[in-house]
Each structure stands twice: as C-alpha cells, then as structure tokens.
Amino acid sequence: MRHLLSPLDLSTEELDELLDLASDIEHNPDKYKEACKGKKLATLFYEPSTRTRLSFEAAMLNLGGNVLGFSSADSSSVAKGETVSDTIRIISCYADICAMRHYKEGAPLVAASKSSIPVINAGDGGHQHPTQTLTDLMTIRSLKGRFDNLVIGLCGDLKFGRTVHSLINALSRYTGIKFVLISPNELKVPSYIIQDVLEKNNLEYKEVERLDEVIGELDILYMTRVQKERFFNEEDYIRLKDSYILDAEKMSLARPDMLVLHPLPRVNEISIEVDDDERAVYFKQAQYGVYVRMALILTLLEIKVSD
Ligand code: NCD
C-alpha cells in the first residue's frame, strides 16, 4: 500500500504519469465520473483549510465517490485526547483512503505507520505539503511546458512556508533549475533544506532580500503568505507581514512570460490590481489542484480507467 507523505515519494517518472492522468482528467472529466463509485475518502483536518480540504472533497465527488471527515481538531475526539494513531486505526475501518492535515510535523507519517488505508499528507506544520506541490507542478508544466532550465523565485515566508519546502524538494530533481530565494533575514529557508537539498544536489541558488532587484530574472515567481499561525510572538509577525507586496509597478519590471503562482490564501502580499494581469495564474492553479488530487486518489487506490 502506498502513501503520499513527501513530494519525493513519487519518482519523476511516476510524477509524469500522474500529471498526464491529471491532464486527461482535465480534458475528459466525464470518463472519470464513476471511477470511485462506492469508495470513501476521509478528510482529517486538525488545522484550518479551505482549498485543500474542499479540493480533496470535490476531487472524490467528481470521481463518483463519497467523503466523510472533520474540519477542525475541536470537533473530533482529539478534543477528548485521542491520539493520531488511534484515530487512524478507526478511520481505516470507515474509509478507503484519507487526507490528513496536522499542526504537528510528522503526524501523517505516524498515521501512515498504523494505517491500513493510503494516507495523504495534506500539510504537516511548517514541514511539507506534497499535494500543493503536485498542484504547483501541474501549473508549471501546463503553462510553461517544462520543469528544466527555469529560474524560480520563491518570495515571502520561506522559513515556515511548507509549500516552499515541498516545491524546492520536488524541483531539485530537474536540470538547469536556479532558485532565487527572496525573504527577510528572519524568514529564510531553513538550513536543513539549504544543506540537504540545495547544496547536496549542487543546485544553483541565491538568497536576497529585495524582490524588485531580481524580479526581471525570473521565469516563475512563487509568492507566499507570512505564516502568522507559526510565529511565537505577534510583534514579529506585525513587523514582517508586509515585507513584500507585489503590485503593478513591480510587475512592470518582470518578463512578459513570467508566471505568478501563490498557493493561497493571500493576505496582502499580492495587490488585487495584479489579478487582471495575464501572468497571474494563482486562481487557475487552484483549479489544477482538483485535477491532481483526482489523479492522486486514482493512483493510490490503483484504479485504472480505460478509454
Ligand atoms: C497553504 C498551506 O496550507 O500551507 N495553503 C494551501 O494549502 N493552499 C499555504 C498557506 O496557508 O499560506
């Protein structure tokens, strides 16, 4: 049985297959509408979410399956003190596959070790968010046509932003990638990622503080929200929250074919005037999130749909 806990759980070949499937689903949705008939997806969300939970649910419903679950720790038996290990043993009796979001790093890994159904990590603390990465990769592949030879700027909260950590991991396997890491000094990419991913794989990267100085070099600009919920004190959050605001003026310095991605939700790091710029693809990115999750559910449940 397979789980998806880290973006590296899929080889690059498997990832290509999954993205091919997601793209077939995008173009032929009717073919898949009964593929998961009789199957159940459990969404176990111990932390708030809109897109991830609802896109998982939409994905399973689009496949003709059913969904059950909870959307906050307060409304589940966690409030009574139940452990993740016990919860997953029970959920294994009720559902065929589950997606778990947890505020603790590693919780989905613990769940997977006790589970008899596939577990999907839907975000664990400030650690990883592999299904957002699948969404990001489908966006890049669909709109840029490649993963190789790209200059990728990651901007904002690179310390706590789990989507950033997973995306760096996933892209580290392609050639000619150059990362431009744009953050305030306090929110830099954690040193374990610099050492174990970037330096170990001899990837080209630079760390800078100003977005306007580098925006003209980028093929992709991946904006992120300052992760308020992971700060230890409010003062630091208030000081750092407006570090970057992407507006029309900054966009005028960017290449005509640069794409702006954002996992969403945005707070104020992208001004709404940018939404009408055709390089802004974050809403399209959210739509791709449903197709990749449909493809992932089919892959982990080993369901094949023939033409
Ligand atoms: C991201 C997350 O939860 O890490 N959101 C999402 O899943 N699309 C990004 C964020 O919350 O800033």
PDB file of C-alpha atoms and ligand atoms in Angstrom:
ATOM      1  CA  MET A   1       0.000   0.000   0.000  1.00  0.00           C
ATOM      2  CA  ARG A   2       1.247   3.464  -0.897  1.00  0.00           C
ATOM      3  CA  HIS A   3       1.018   6.773   0.905  1.00  0.00           C
ATOM      4  CA  LEU A   4       1.978  10.299  -0.141  1.00  0.00           C
ATOM      5  CA  LEU A   5       3.873  11.881   2.728  1.00  0.00           C
ATOM      6  CA  SER A   6       6.610  13.781   0.909  1.00  0.00           C
ATOM      7  CA  PRO A   7       6.852  15.021  -2.688  1.00  0.00           C
ATOM      8  CA  LEU A   8       9.773  12.641  -3.177  1.00  0.00           C
ATOM      9  CA  ASP A   9       7.536   9.615  -2.555  1.00  0.00           C
ATOM     10  CA  LEU A  10       6.798   9.731  -6.293  1.00  0.00           C
ATOM     11  CA  SER A  11       9.680   9.194  -8.700  1.00  0.00           C
ATOM     12  CA  THR A  12       9.947  11.688 -11.577  1.00  0.00           C
ATOM     13  CA  GLU A  13       8.516   9.003 -13.910  1.00  0.00           C
ATOM     14  CA  GLU A  14       5.560   8.399 -11.584  1.00  0.00           C
ATOM     15  CA  LEU A  15       5.065  12.120 -11.302  1.00  0.00           C
ATOM     16  CA  ASP A  16       4.944  12.450 -15.091  1.00  0.00           C
ATOM     17  CA  GLU A  17       2.343   9.659 -15.234  1.00  0.00           C
ATOM     18  CA  LEU A  18       0.277  11.320 -12.514  1.00  0.00           C
ATOM     19  CA  LEU A  19       0.387  14.693 -14.284  1.00  0.00           C
ATOM     20  CA  ASP A  20      -0.532  13.031 -17.604  1.00  0.00           C
ATOM     21  CA  LEU A  21      -3.509  11.469 -15.851  1.00  0.00           C
ATOM     22  CA  ALA A  22      -4.462  14.829 -14.269  1.00  0.00           C
ATOM     23  CA  SER A  23      -4.348  16.449 -17.677  1.00  0.00           C
ATOM     24  CA  ASP A  24      -6.507  13.680 -19.200  1.00  0.00           C
ATOM     25  CA  ILE A  25      -8.988  14.261 -16.361  1.00  0.00           C
ATOM     26  CA  GLU A  26      -8.971  17.997 -17.137  1.00  0.00           C
ATOM     27  CA  HIS A  27      -9.843  17.365 -20.773  1.00  0.00           C
ATOM     28  CA  ASN A  28     -12.150  14.330 -20.383  1.00  0.00           C
ATOM     29  CA  PRO A  29     -13.872  14.701 -16.984  1.00  0.00           C
ATOM     30  CA  ASP A  30     -16.847  12.512 -17.932  1.00  0.00           C
ATOM     31  CA  LYS A  31     -14.620   9.488 -18.400  1.00  0.00           C
ATOM     32  CA  TYR A  32     -13.791   9.531 -14.676  1.00  0.00           C
ATOM     33  CA  LYS A  33     -17.129  10.390 -13.113  1.00  0.00           C
ATOM     34  CA  GLU A  34     -17.846   6.903 -11.771  1.00  0.00           C
ATOM     35  CA  ALA A  35     -14.266   5.739 -11.244  1.00  0.00           C
ATOM     36  CA  CYS A  36     -14.518   5.774  -7.441  1.00  0.00           C
ATOM     37  CA  LYS A  37     -18.126   4.658  -7.089  1.00  0.00           C
ATOM     38  CA  GLY A  38     -18.555   3.015  -3.681  1.00  0.00           C
ATOM     39  CA  LYS A  39     -15.234   4.368  -2.356  1.00  0.00           C
ATOM     40  CA  LYS A  40     -14.873   6.753   0.571  1.00  0.00           C
ATOM     41  CA  LEU A  41     -12.321   9.473   1.255  1.00  0.00           C
ATOM     42  CA  ALA A  42     -11.847  10.646   4.851  1.00  0.00           C
ATOM     43  CA  THR A  43     -10.572  14.189   5.342  1.00  0.00           C
ATOM     44  CA  LEU A  44      -8.954  14.519   8.771  1.00  0.00           C
ATOM     45  CA  PHE A  45      -8.167  18.203   9.205  1.00  0.00           C
ATOM     46  CA  TYR A  46      -6.689  19.208  12.555  1.00  0.00           C
ATOM     47  CA  GLU A  47      -5.809  22.656  11.154  1.00  0.00           C
ATOM     48  CA  PRO A  48      -7.885  25.169   9.165  1.00  0.00           C
ATOM     49  CA  SER A  49      -8.121  24.840   5.398  1.00  0.00           C
ATOM     50  CA  THR A  50     -10.411  25.920   2.595  1.00  0.00           C
ATOM     51  CA  ARG A  51      -8.780  24.941  -0.676  1.00  0.00           C
ATOM     52  CA  THR A  52      -7.020  21.772   0.310  1.00  0.00           C
ATOM     53  CA  ARG A  53      -9.915  20.116   2.125  1.00  0.00           C
ATOM     54  CA  LEU A  54     -12.598  21.218  -0.302  1.00  0.00           C
ATOM     55  CA  SER A  55     -10.493  20.372  -3.346  1.00  0.00           C
ATOM     56  CA  PHE A  56      -9.968  16.866  -1.940  1.00  0.00           C
ATOM     57  CA  GLU A  57     -13.685  16.550  -1.355  1.00  0.00           C
ATOM     58  CA  ALA A  58     -14.516  17.938  -4.805  1.00  0.00           C
ATOM     59  CA  ALA A  59     -11.972  15.531  -6.304  1.00  0.00           C
ATOM     60  CA  MET A  60     -13.593  12.477  -4.679  1.00  0.00           C
ATOM     61  CA  LEU A  61     -17.111  13.665  -5.559  1.00  0.00           C
ATOM     62  CA  ASN A  62     -16.037  14.232  -9.198  1.00  0.00           C
ATOM     63  CA  LEU A  63     -14.882  10.606  -9.219  1.00  0.00           C
ATOM     64  CA  GLY A  64     -18.296   9.419  -8.038  1.00  0.00           C
ATOM     65  CA  GLY A  65     -17.065   8.563  -4.529  1.00  0.00           C
ATOM     66  CA  ASN A  66     -18.151   9.794  -1.108  1.00  0.00           C
ATOM     67  CA  VAL A  67     -16.480  11.841   1.602  1.00  0.00           C
ATOM     68  CA  LEU A  68     -16.544  11.976   5.382  1.00  0.00           C
ATOM     69  CA  GLY A  69     -14.361  13.631   7.971  1.00  0.00           C
ATOM     70  CA  PHE A  70     -13.808  16.598  10.250  1.00  0.00           C
ATOM     71  CA  SER A  71     -12.524  20.097   9.624  1.00  0.00           C
ATOM     72  CA  SER A  72     -11.066  21.028  12.999  1.00  0.00           C
ATOM     73  CA  ALA A  73      -9.496  19.283  15.953  1.00  0.00           C
ATOM     74  CA  ASP A  74     -12.177  20.740  18.266  1.00  0.00           C
ATOM     75  CA  SER A  75     -14.949  18.888  16.502  1.00  0.00           C
ATOM     76  CA  SER A  76     -13.259  15.473  16.691  1.00  0.00           C
ATOM     77  CA  SER A  77     -12.215  13.127  19.505  1.00  0.00           C
ATOM     78  CA  VAL A  78      -8.817  14.844  19.593  1.00  0.00           C
ATOM     79  CA  ALA A  79     -10.557  17.278  21.915  1.00  0.00           C
ATOM     80  CA  LYS A  80     -11.036  14.271  24.251  1.00  0.00           C
ATOM     81  CA  GLY A  81      -7.352  13.355  23.988  1.00  0.00           C
ATOM     82  CA  GLU A  82      -7.381  10.673  21.280  1.00  0.00           C
ATOM     83  CA  THR A  83      -4.012  10.072  19.579  1.00  0.00           C
ATOM     84  CA  VAL A  84      -3.469  10.228  15.812  1.00  0.00           C
ATOM     85  CA  SER A  85      -2.524   6.527  15.905  1.00  0.00           C
ATOM     86  CA  ASP A  86      -5.856   5.534  17.425  1.00  0.00           C
ATOM     87  CA  THR A  87      -7.847   7.856  15.169  1.00  0.00           C
ATOM     88  CA  ILE A  88      -6.313   6.397  12.006  1.00  0.00           C
ATOM     89  CA  ARG A  89      -6.975   2.806  13.099  1.00  0.00           C
ATOM     90  CA  ILE A  90     -10.624   3.683  13.434  1.00  0.00           C
ATOM     91  CA  ILE A  91     -10.786   5.675  10.194  1.00  0.00           C
ATOM     92  CA  SER A  92      -9.200   2.702   8.389  1.00  0.00           C
ATOM     93  CA  CYS A  93     -12.421   0.805   9.174  1.00  0.00           C
ATOM     94  CA  TYR A  94     -14.635   3.560   7.745  1.00  0.00           C
ATOM     95  CA  ALA A  95     -12.870   4.794   4.605  1.00  0.00           C
ATOM     96  CA  ASP A  96     -10.708   3.592   1.689  1.00  0.00           C
ATOM     97  CA  ILE A  97      -8.226   6.498   1.660  1.00  0.00           C
ATOM     98  CA  CYS A  98      -7.567   9.537   3.821  1.00  0.00           C
ATOM     99  CA  ALA A  99      -6.091  13.020   3.589  1.00  0.00           C
ATOM    100  CA  MET A 100      -4.670  14.401   6.835  1.00  0.00           C
ATOM    101  CA  ARG A 101      -3.648  17.940   7.742  1.00  0.00           C
ATOM    102  CA  HIS A 102      -1.991  18.399  11.128  1.00  0.00           C
ATOM    103  CA  TYR A 103      -0.277  21.221  13.007  1.00  0.00           C
ATOM    104  CA  LYS A 104       2.499  18.821  14.092  1.00  0.00           C
ATOM    105  CA  GLU A 105       5.323  17.971  11.710  1.00  0.00           C
ATOM    106  CA  GLY A 106       5.387  14.233  11.057  1.00  0.00           C
ATOM    107  CA  ALA A 107       1.811  13.455  12.215  1.00  0.00           C
ATOM    108  CA  PRO A 108       0.792  11.975   8.810  1.00  0.00           C
ATOM    109  CA  LEU A 109       3.912   9.789   8.909  1.00  0.00           C
ATOM    110  CA  VAL A 110       2.879   8.423  12.311  1.00  0.00           C
ATOM    111  CA  ALA A 111      -0.641   7.870  10.962  1.00  0.00           C
ATOM    112  CA  ALA A 112       0.700   6.019   7.905  1.00  0.00           C
ATOM    113  CA  SER A 113       2.628   3.608  10.121  1.00  0.00           C
ATOM    114  CA  LYS A 114      -0.620   2.491  11.791  1.00  0.00           C
ATOM    115  CA  SER A 115      -2.965   2.764   8.837  1.00  0.00           C
ATOM    116  CA  SER A 116      -4.401   0.063   6.640  1.00  0.00           C
ATOM    117  CA  ILE A 117      -5.529   2.629   4.018  1.00  0.00           C
ATOM    118  CA  PRO A 118      -3.399   5.087   1.960  1.00  0.00           C
ATOM    119  CA  VAL A 119      -2.606   8.286   3.885  1.00  0.00           C
ATOM    120  CA  ILE A 120      -2.058  11.575   2.054  1.00  0.00           C
ATOM    121  CA  ASN A 121      -0.195  14.347   3.832  1.00  0.00           C
ATOM    122  CA  ALA A 122      -2.354  17.443   3.293  1.00  0.00           C
ATOM    123  CA  GLY A 123       0.133  19.667   5.153  1.00  0.00           C
ATOM    124  CA  ASP A 124       2.048  18.945   8.369  1.00  0.00           C
ATOM    125  CA  GLY A 125       3.002  22.024  10.410  1.00  0.00           C
ATOM    126  CA  GLY A 126       5.805  24.024   8.811  1.00  0.00           C
ATOM    127  CA  HIS A 127       7.213  20.884   7.177  1.00  0.00           C
ATOM    128  CA  GLN A 128       5.742  19.630   3.871  1.00  0.00           C
ATOM    129  CA  HIS A 129       2.657  19.973   1.663  1.00  0.00           C
ATOM    130  CA  PRO A 130       3.116  17.481  -1.185  1.00  0.00           C
ATOM    131  CA  THR A 131      -0.331  17.843  -2.790  1.00  0.00           C
ATOM    132  CA  GLN A 132       0.112  21.604  -3.081  1.00  0.00           C
ATOM    133  CA  THR A 133       3.372  20.763  -4.840  1.00  0.00           C
ATOM    134  CA  LEU A 134       1.544  18.486  -7.298  1.00  0.00           C
ATOM    135  CA  THR A 135      -0.768  21.438  -7.964  1.00  0.00           C
ATOM    136  CA  ASP A 136       2.202  23.780  -8.464  1.00  0.00           C
ATOM    137  CA  LEU A 137       3.912  21.287 -10.772  1.00  0.00           C
ATOM    138  CA  MET A 138       0.807  20.807 -12.899  1.00  0.00           C
ATOM    139  CA  THR A 139       0.520  24.602 -13.191  1.00  0.00           C
ATOM    140  CA  ILE A 140       4.157  24.945 -14.260  1.00  0.00           C
ATOM    141  CA  ARG A 141       4.009  22.022 -16.681  1.00  0.00           C
ATOM    142  CA  SER A 142       0.700  23.094 -18.239  1.00  0.00           C
ATOM    143  CA  LEU A 143       1.637  26.748 -18.652  1.00  0.00           C
ATOM    144  CA  LYS A 144       5.418  26.629 -19.164  1.00  0.00           C
ATOM    145  CA  GLY A 145       5.678  23.199 -20.744  1.00  0.00           C
ATOM    146  CA  ARG A 146       8.764  22.086 -18.826  1.00  0.00           C
ATOM    147  CA  PHE A 147      10.496  21.737 -15.455  1.00  0.00           C
ATOM    148  CA  ASP A 148      14.079  22.041 -16.728  1.00  0.00           C
ATOM    149  CA  ASN A 149      16.000  25.290 -17.198  1.00  0.00           C
ATOM    150  CA  LEU A 150      13.774  27.542 -15.136  1.00  0.00           C
ATOM    151  CA  VAL A 151      14.656  30.413 -12.822  1.00  0.00           C
ATOM    152  CA  ILE A 152      12.262  30.101  -9.894  1.00  0.00           C
ATOM    153  CA  GLY A 153      11.834  32.929  -7.402  1.00  0.00           C
ATOM    154  CA  LEU A 154      10.299  31.972  -4.063  1.00  0.00           C
ATOM    155  CA  CYS A 155       9.214  35.021  -2.099  1.00  0.00           C
ATOM    156  CA  GLY A 156       7.902  35.685   1.404  1.00  0.00           C
ATOM    157  CA  ASP A 157       7.889  33.314   4.363  1.00  0.00           C
ATOM    158  CA  LEU A 158      10.418  30.714   3.278  1.00  0.00           C
ATOM    159  CA  LYS A 159      11.023  29.570   6.853  1.00  0.00           C
ATOM    160  CA  PHE A 160       7.569  28.389   7.861  1.00  0.00           C
ATOM    161  CA  GLY A 161       6.065  28.017   4.378  1.00  0.00           C
ATOM    162  CA  ARG A 162       5.649  24.262   3.918  1.00  0.00           C
ATOM    163  CA  THR A 163       4.605  24.678   0.278  1.00  0.00           C
ATOM    164  CA  VAL A 164       8.004  26.247  -0.400  1.00  0.00           C
ATOM    165  CA  HIS A 165       9.860  23.374   1.260  1.00  0.00           C
ATOM    166  CA  SER A 166       7.992  20.758  -0.756  1.00  0.00           C
ATOM    167  CA  LEU A 167       8.370  22.632  -4.040  1.00  0.00           C
ATOM    168  CA  ILE A 168      12.137  23.025  -3.593  1.00  0.00           C
ATOM    169  CA  ASN A 169      12.388  19.294  -2.866  1.00  0.00           C
ATOM    170  CA  ALA A 170      10.376  18.346  -5.927  1.00  0.00           C
ATOM    171  CA  LEU A 171      12.179  20.686  -8.336  1.00  0.00           C
ATOM    172  CA  SER A 172      15.616  19.687  -7.051  1.00  0.00           C
ATOM    173  CA  ARG A 173      15.384  16.630  -9.343  1.00  0.00           C
ATOM    174  CA  TYR A 174      15.390  18.595 -12.619  1.00  0.00           C
ATOM    175  CA  THR A 175      18.307  20.086 -14.525  1.00  0.00           C
ATOM    176  CA  GLY A 176      19.160  23.712 -15.109  1.00  0.00           C
ATOM    177  CA  ILE A 177      16.962  24.927 -12.248  1.00  0.00           C
ATOM    178  CA  LYS A 178      18.057  28.076 -10.468  1.00  0.00           C
ATOM    179  CA  PHE A 179      16.381  29.181  -7.236  1.00  0.00           C
ATOM    180  CA  VAL A 180      16.196  32.822  -6.176  1.00  0.00           C
ATOM    181  CA  LEU A 181      15.156  32.841  -2.512  1.00  0.00           C
ATOM    182  CA  ILE A 182      13.609  36.201  -1.612  1.00  0.00           C
ATOM    183  CA  SER A 183      12.828  36.768   2.061  1.00  0.00           C
ATOM    184  CA  PRO A 184      13.586  38.947   5.061  1.00  0.00           C
ATOM    185  CA  ASN A 185      16.568  37.682   7.019  1.00  0.00           C
ATOM    186  CA  GLU A 186      14.309  36.217   9.746  1.00  0.00           C
ATOM    187  CA  LEU A 187      12.259  34.144   7.267  1.00  0.00           C
ATOM    188  CA  LYS A 188      14.990  32.471   5.211  1.00  0.00           C
ATOM    189  CA  VAL A 189      14.773  28.854   4.001  1.00  0.00           C
ATOM    190  CA  PRO A 190      15.717  26.562   6.933  1.00  0.00           C
ATOM    191  CA  SER A 191      19.345  25.460   6.899  1.00  0.00           C
ATOM    192  CA  TYR A 192      18.406  21.746   6.647  1.00  0.00           C
ATOM    193  CA  ILE A 193      16.858  22.444   3.245  1.00  0.00           C
ATOM    194  CA  ILE A 194      19.826  24.533   2.105  1.00  0.00           C
ATOM    195  CA  GLN A 195      22.228  21.748   3.105  1.00  0.00           C
ATOM    196  CA  ASP A 196      20.300  18.545   2.467  1.00  0.00           C
ATOM    197  CA  VAL A 197      18.525  19.598  -0.710  1.00  0.00           C
ATOM    198  CA  LEU A 198      20.161  22.563  -2.450  1.00  0.00           C
ATOM    199  CA  GLU A 199      23.830  22.018  -1.636  1.00  0.00           C
ATOM    200  CA  LYS A 200      23.698  18.228  -1.688  1.00  0.00           C
ATOM    201  CA  ASN A 201      22.289  18.297  -5.235  1.00  0.00           C
ATOM    202  CA  ASN A 202      24.650  21.090  -6.356  1.00  0.00           C
ATOM    203  CA  LEU A 203      21.724  23.334  -7.219  1.00  0.00           C
ATOM    204  CA  GLU A 204      22.272  26.921  -8.136  1.00  0.00           C
ATOM    205  CA  TYR A 205      20.615  29.314  -5.664  1.00  0.00           C
ATOM    206  CA  LYS A 206      20.945  32.769  -4.186  1.00  0.00           C
ATOM    207  CA  GLU A 207      19.334  34.418  -1.177  1.00  0.00           C
ATOM    208  CA  VAL A 208      18.237  38.041  -1.498  1.00  0.00           C
ATOM    209  CA  GLU A 209      16.039  40.459   0.421  1.00  0.00           C
ATOM    210  CA  ARG A 210      14.615  42.663  -2.334  1.00  0.00           C
ATOM    211  CA  LEU A 211      12.072  41.453  -4.865  1.00  0.00           C
ATOM    212  CA  ASP A 212      12.375  44.413  -7.268  1.00  0.00           C
ATOM    213  CA  GLU A 213      16.096  43.737  -7.761  1.00  0.00           C
ATOM    214  CA  VAL A 214      15.567  40.185  -9.062  1.00  0.00           C
ATOM    215  CA  ILE A 215      12.045  40.044 -10.479  1.00  0.00           C
ATOM    216  CA  GLY A 216      13.344  40.688 -14.019  1.00  0.00           C
ATOM    217  CA  GLU A 217      15.396  37.430 -13.932  1.00  0.00           C
ATOM    218  CA  LEU A 218      12.506  35.091 -13.100  1.00  0.00           C
ATOM    219  CA  ASP A 219      10.505  32.582 -15.155  1.00  0.00           C
ATOM    220  CA  ILE A 220       8.265  31.795 -12.160  1.00  0.00           C
ATOM    221  CA  LEU A 221       7.522  33.932  -9.115  1.00  0.00           C
ATOM    222  CA  TYR A 222       6.061  31.873  -6.267  1.00  0.00           C
ATOM    223  CA  MET A 223       4.583  34.287  -3.712  1.00  0.00           C
ATOM    224  CA  THR A 224       3.693  33.145  -0.187  1.00  0.00           C
ATOM    225  CA  ARG A 225       1.836  34.428   2.851  1.00  0.00           C
ATOM    226  CA  VAL A 226       3.682  35.179   6.080  1.00  0.00           C
ATOM    227  CA  GLN A 227       2.550  32.207   8.206  1.00  0.00           C
ATOM    228  CA  LYS A 228       1.015  34.032  11.170  1.00  0.00           C
ATOM    229  CA  GLU A 229      -0.013  30.848  12.999  1.00  0.00           C
ATOM    230  CA  ARG A 230       3.597  29.630  13.277  1.00  0.00           C
ATOM    231  CA  PHE A 231       5.023  32.776  14.893  1.00  0.00           C
ATOM    232  CA  PHE A 232       5.908  32.722  18.558  1.00  0.00           C
ATOM    233  CA  ASN A 233       5.057  36.373  19.100  1.00  0.00           C
ATOM    234  CA  GLU A 234       2.706  38.812  17.445  1.00  0.00           C
ATOM    235  CA  GLU A 235       5.241  41.668  17.343  1.00  0.00           C
ATOM    236  CA  ASP A 236       7.489  39.751  14.945  1.00  0.00           C
ATOM    237  CA  TYR A 237       4.526  38.898  12.747  1.00  0.00           C
ATOM    238  CA  ILE A 238       3.387  42.521  12.588  1.00  0.00           C
ATOM    239  CA  ARG A 239       6.911  43.666  11.747  1.00  0.00           C
ATOM    240  CA  LEU A 240       7.328  41.128   8.925  1.00  0.00           C
ATOM    241  CA  LYS A 241       3.847  40.717   7.472  1.00  0.00           C
ATOM    242  CA  ASP A 242       4.131  43.478   4.864  1.00  0.00           C
ATOM    243  CA  SER A 243       7.675  42.667   3.769  1.00  0.00           C
ATOM    244  CA  TYR A 244       6.557  42.110   0.183  1.00  0.00           C
ATOM    245  CA  ILE A 245       3.633  43.441  -1.758  1.00  0.00           C
ATOM    246  CA  LEU A 246       3.554  42.515  -5.409  1.00  0.00           C
ATOM    247  CA  ASP A 247       1.875  45.329  -7.336  1.00  0.00           C
ATOM    248  CA  ALA A 248       1.563  46.552 -10.918  1.00  0.00           C
ATOM    249  CA  GLU A 249       4.729  48.606 -10.598  1.00  0.00           C
ATOM    250  CA  LYS A 250       6.833  45.572  -9.656  1.00  0.00           C
ATOM    251  CA  MET A 251       5.109  43.509 -12.371  1.00  0.00           C
ATOM    252  CA  SER A 252       6.273  46.089 -14.914  1.00  0.00           C
ATOM    253  CA  LEU A 253       9.860  45.027 -14.142  1.00  0.00           C
ATOM    254  CA  ALA A 254       9.115  41.340 -14.818  1.00  0.00           C
ATOM    255  CA  ARG A 255       9.448  39.399 -18.052  1.00  0.00           C
ATOM    256  CA  PRO A 256       6.378  39.291 -20.295  1.00  0.00           C
ATOM    257  CA  ASP A 257       6.204  35.498 -19.851  1.00  0.00           C
ATOM    258  CA  MET A 258       6.905  35.284 -16.103  1.00  0.00           C
ATOM    259  CA  LEU A 259       4.162  33.401 -14.219  1.00  0.00           C
ATOM    260  CA  VAL A 260       2.984  34.401 -10.737  1.00  0.00           C
ATOM    261  CA  LEU A 261       1.921  31.450  -8.569  1.00  0.00           C
ATOM    262  CA  HIS A 262       0.609  31.532  -4.988  1.00  0.00           C
ATOM    263  CA  PRO A 263      -0.733  28.541  -3.010  1.00  0.00           C
ATOM    264  CA  LEU A 264      -3.378  30.889  -1.498  1.00  0.00           C
ATOM    265  CA  PRO A 265      -4.841  32.165   0.760  1.00  0.00           C
ATOM    266  CA  ARG A 266      -3.262  35.547   0.102  1.00  0.00           C
ATOM    267  CA  VAL A 267      -3.426  38.221   2.728  1.00  0.00           C
ATOM    268  CA  ASN A 268      -1.953  41.346   1.174  1.00  0.00           C
ATOM    269  CA  GLU A 269       1.247  40.112  -0.457  1.00  0.00           C
ATOM    270  CA  ILE A 270      -0.318  40.392  -3.921  1.00  0.00           C
ATOM    271  CA  SER A 271      -2.269  43.525  -4.577  1.00  0.00           C
ATOM    272  CA  ILE A 272      -5.615  42.875  -6.290  1.00  0.00           C
ATOM    273  CA  GLU A 273      -4.611  45.015  -9.280  1.00  0.00           C
ATOM    274  CA  VAL A 274      -2.273  42.146 -10.257  1.00  0.00           C
ATOM    275  CA  ASP A 275      -5.218  39.700 -10.595  1.00  0.00           C
ATOM    276  CA  ASP A 276      -6.062  41.021 -14.061  1.00  0.00           C
ATOM    277  CA  ASP A 277      -2.500  40.611 -15.331  1.00  0.00           C
ATOM    278  CA  GLU A 278      -2.431  37.548 -17.587  1.00  0.00           C
ATOM    279  CA  ARG A 279       0.794  36.422 -15.895  1.00  0.00           C
ATOM    280  CA  ALA A 280      -1.121  35.976 -12.604  1.00  0.00           C
ATOM    281  CA  VAL A 281      -2.152  32.303 -12.610  1.00  0.00           C
ATOM    282  CA  TYR A 282      -2.977  31.615  -8.942  1.00  0.00           C
ATOM    283  CA  PHE A 283      -6.699  31.115  -9.494  1.00  0.00           C
ATOM    284  CA  LYS A 284      -6.046  28.738 -12.372  1.00  0.00           C
ATOM    285  CA  GLN A 285      -3.544  26.978 -10.084  1.00  0.00           C
ATOM    286  CA  ALA A 286      -6.358  26.303  -7.565  1.00  0.00           C
ATOM    287  CA  GLN A 287      -8.380  24.657 -10.361  1.00  0.00           C
ATOM    288  CA  TYR A 288      -5.456  22.402 -11.268  1.00  0.00           C
ATOM    289  CA  GLY A 289      -5.463  21.349  -7.601  1.00  0.00           C
ATOM    290  CA  VAL A 290      -8.697  19.420  -8.132  1.00  0.00           C
ATOM    291  CA  TYR A 291      -7.363  17.507 -11.175  1.00  0.00           C
ATOM    292  CA  VAL A 292      -4.115  16.468  -9.468  1.00  0.00           C
ATOM    293  CA  ARG A 293      -5.990  15.306  -6.388  1.00  0.00           C
ATOM    294  CA  MET A 294      -8.337  13.240  -8.567  1.00  0.00           C
ATOM    295  CA  ALA A 295      -5.289  11.714 -10.253  1.00  0.00           C
ATOM    296  CA  LEU A 296      -3.653  11.060  -6.885  1.00  0.00           C
ATOM    297  CA  ILE A 297      -6.719   9.317  -5.436  1.00  0.00           C
ATOM    298  CA  LEU A 298      -6.922   7.056  -8.514  1.00  0.00           C
ATOM    299  CA  THR A 299      -3.196   6.326  -8.353  1.00  0.00           C
ATOM    300  CA  LEU A 300      -3.111   5.450  -4.639  1.00  0.00           C
ATOM    301  CA  LEU A 301      -6.283   3.331  -4.923  1.00  0.00           C
ATOM    302  CA  GLU A 302      -4.764   1.661  -8.028  1.00  0.00           C
ATOM    303  CA  ILE A 303      -7.887   2.328 -10.073  1.00  0.00           C
ATOM    304  CA  LYS A 304      -7.380   2.341 -13.837  1.00  0.00           C
ATOM    305  CA  VAL A 305      -9.936   3.915 -16.147  1.00  0.00           C
ATOM    306  CA  SER A 306      -9.924   2.666 -19.717  1.00  0.00           C
ATOM    307  CA  ASP A 307     -10.938   4.727 -22.763  1.00  0.00           C
TER     308      ASP A 307
HETATM  309  C1  NCD B   1      -1.016  26.656   2.075  1.00  0.00           C
HETATM  310  C2  NCD B   1      -0.798  25.851   3.342  1.00  0.00           C
HETATM  311  O1  NCD B   1      -1.762  25.413   3.962  1.00  0.00           O
HETATM  312  O2  NCD B   1       0.361  25.632   3.666  1.00  0.00           O
HETATM  313  N1  NCD B   1      -2.359  26.730   1.715  1.00  0.00           N
HETATM  314  C3  NCD B   1      -2.879  25.766   0.876  1.00  0.00           C
HETATM  315  O3  NCD B   1      -2.909  24.605   1.203  1.00  0.00           O
HETATM  316  N2  NCD B   1      -3.253  26.149  -0.346  1.00  0.00           N
HETATM  317  C4  NCD B   1      -0.392  27.990   2.118  1.00  0.00           C
HETATM  318  C5  NCD B   1      -0.755  28.915   3.240  1.00  0.00           C
HETATM  319  O4  NCD B   1      -1.570  28.586   4.101  1.00  0.00           O
HETATM  320  O5  NCD B   1      -0.209  30.015   3.248  1.00  0.00           O
END
